[in-house]
Coordinates of N, CA and C in Angstrom, one line a residue:
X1 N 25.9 -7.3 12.3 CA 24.7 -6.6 11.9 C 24.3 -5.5 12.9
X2 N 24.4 -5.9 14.1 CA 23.9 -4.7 14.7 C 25.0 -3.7 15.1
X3 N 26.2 -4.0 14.5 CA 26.9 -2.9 14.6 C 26.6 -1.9 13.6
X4 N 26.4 -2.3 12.9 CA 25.7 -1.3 11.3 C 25.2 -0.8 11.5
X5 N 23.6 -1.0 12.2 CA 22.6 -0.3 12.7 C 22.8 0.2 13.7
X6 N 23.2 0.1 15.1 CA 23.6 0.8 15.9 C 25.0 2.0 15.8
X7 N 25.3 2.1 14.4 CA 27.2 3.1 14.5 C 26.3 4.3 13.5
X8 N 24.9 4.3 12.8 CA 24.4 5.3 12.2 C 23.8 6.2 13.5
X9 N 24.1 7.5 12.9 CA 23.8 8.4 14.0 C 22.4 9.0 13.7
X10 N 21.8 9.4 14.7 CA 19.9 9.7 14.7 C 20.5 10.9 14.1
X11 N 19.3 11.2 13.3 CA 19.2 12.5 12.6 C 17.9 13.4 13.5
X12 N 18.2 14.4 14.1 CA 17.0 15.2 14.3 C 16.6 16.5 13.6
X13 N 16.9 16.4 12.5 CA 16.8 18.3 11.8 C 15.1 18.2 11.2
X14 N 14.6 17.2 11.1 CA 13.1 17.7 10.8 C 12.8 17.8 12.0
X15 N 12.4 17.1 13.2 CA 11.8 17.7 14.4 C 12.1 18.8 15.0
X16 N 13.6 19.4 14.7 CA 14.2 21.0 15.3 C 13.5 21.9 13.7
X17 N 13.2 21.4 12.6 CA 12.7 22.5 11.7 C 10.9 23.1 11.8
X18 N 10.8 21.9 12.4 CA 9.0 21.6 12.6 C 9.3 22.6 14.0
X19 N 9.7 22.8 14.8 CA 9.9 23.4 16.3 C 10.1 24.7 15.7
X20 N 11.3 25.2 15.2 CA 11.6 26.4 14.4 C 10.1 26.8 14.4
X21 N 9.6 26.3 13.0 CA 8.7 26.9 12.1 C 7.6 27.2 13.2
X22 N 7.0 26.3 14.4 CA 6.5 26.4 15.3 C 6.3 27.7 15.8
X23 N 7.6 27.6 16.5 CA 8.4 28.8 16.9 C 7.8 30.2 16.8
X24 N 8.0 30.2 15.3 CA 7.8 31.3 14.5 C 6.3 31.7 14.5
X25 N 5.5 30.7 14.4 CA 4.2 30.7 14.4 C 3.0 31.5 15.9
X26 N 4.0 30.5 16.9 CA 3.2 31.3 18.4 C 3.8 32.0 19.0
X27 N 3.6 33.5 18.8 CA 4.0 34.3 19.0 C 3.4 34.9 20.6
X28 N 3.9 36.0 21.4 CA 3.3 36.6 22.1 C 1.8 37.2 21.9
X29 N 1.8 37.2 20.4 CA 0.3 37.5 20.6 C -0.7 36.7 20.2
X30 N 0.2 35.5 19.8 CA -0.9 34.5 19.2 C -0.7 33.3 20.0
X31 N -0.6 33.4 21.3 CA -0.3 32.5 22.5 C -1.4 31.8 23.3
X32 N -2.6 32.1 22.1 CA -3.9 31.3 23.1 C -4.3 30.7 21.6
X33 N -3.5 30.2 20.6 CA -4.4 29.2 19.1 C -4.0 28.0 19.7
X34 N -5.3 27.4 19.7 CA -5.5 26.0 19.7 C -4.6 25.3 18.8
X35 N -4.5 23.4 19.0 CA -3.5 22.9 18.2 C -4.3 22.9 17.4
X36 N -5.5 22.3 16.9 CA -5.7 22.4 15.5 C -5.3 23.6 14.4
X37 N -5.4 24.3 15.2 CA -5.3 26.2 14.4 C -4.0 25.9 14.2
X38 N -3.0 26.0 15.1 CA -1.3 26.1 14.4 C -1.2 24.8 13.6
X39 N -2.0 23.4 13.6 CA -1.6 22.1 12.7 C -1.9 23.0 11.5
X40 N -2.8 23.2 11.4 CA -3.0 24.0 10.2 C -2.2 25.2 9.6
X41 N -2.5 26.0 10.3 CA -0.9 26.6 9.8 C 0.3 26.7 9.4
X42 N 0.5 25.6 10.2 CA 2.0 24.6 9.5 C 1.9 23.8 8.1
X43 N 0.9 23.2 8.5 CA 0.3 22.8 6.8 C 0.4 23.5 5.9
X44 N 0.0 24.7 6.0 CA -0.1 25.4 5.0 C 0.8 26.3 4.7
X45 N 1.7 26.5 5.5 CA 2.9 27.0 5.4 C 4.0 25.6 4.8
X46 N 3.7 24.7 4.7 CA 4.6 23.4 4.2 C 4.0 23.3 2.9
X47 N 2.7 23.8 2.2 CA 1.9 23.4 1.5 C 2.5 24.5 0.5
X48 N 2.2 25.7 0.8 CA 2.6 26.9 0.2 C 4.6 27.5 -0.2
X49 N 5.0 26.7 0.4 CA 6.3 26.7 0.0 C 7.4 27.0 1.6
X50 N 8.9 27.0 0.9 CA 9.4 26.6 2.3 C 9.7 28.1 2.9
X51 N 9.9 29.4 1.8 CA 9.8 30.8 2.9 C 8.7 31.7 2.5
X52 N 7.7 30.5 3.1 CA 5.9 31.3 3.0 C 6.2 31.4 4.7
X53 N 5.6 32.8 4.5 CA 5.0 32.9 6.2 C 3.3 33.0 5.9
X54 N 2.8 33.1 6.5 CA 1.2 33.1 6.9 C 1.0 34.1 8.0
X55 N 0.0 35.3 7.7 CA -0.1 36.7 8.7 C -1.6 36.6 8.4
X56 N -2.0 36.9 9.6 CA -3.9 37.1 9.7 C -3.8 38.8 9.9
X57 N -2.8 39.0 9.7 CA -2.6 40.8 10.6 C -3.6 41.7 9.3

């Protein structure tokens, strides 16, 4: 049994896609929003579909 569980390999592509999208979000000029501000923005960029961007510009 614990060979089973131990021979499956960790998956990390949601935490590197959540970082990505992150990424994309705090920019040089948007390098002082609070976490609530970018949690939200990620929401709503997840909410609104997967190639929504979100611009306050």
């Amino acid at each position: 049994m614990a060979l089973d569980v131990l021979s499956i390999p960790a998956m990390s592509a949601e935490p590197e896609r959540l970082f990505s999208s992150a990424k994309i979000t705090i920019t040089d000029r948007r390098n002082r929003l609070g976490i609530e501000t970018i949690e939200a923005i990620e929401c709503l960029k997840l909410w609104l579909g997967k190639d929504s961007t979100v611009s306050f510009a």
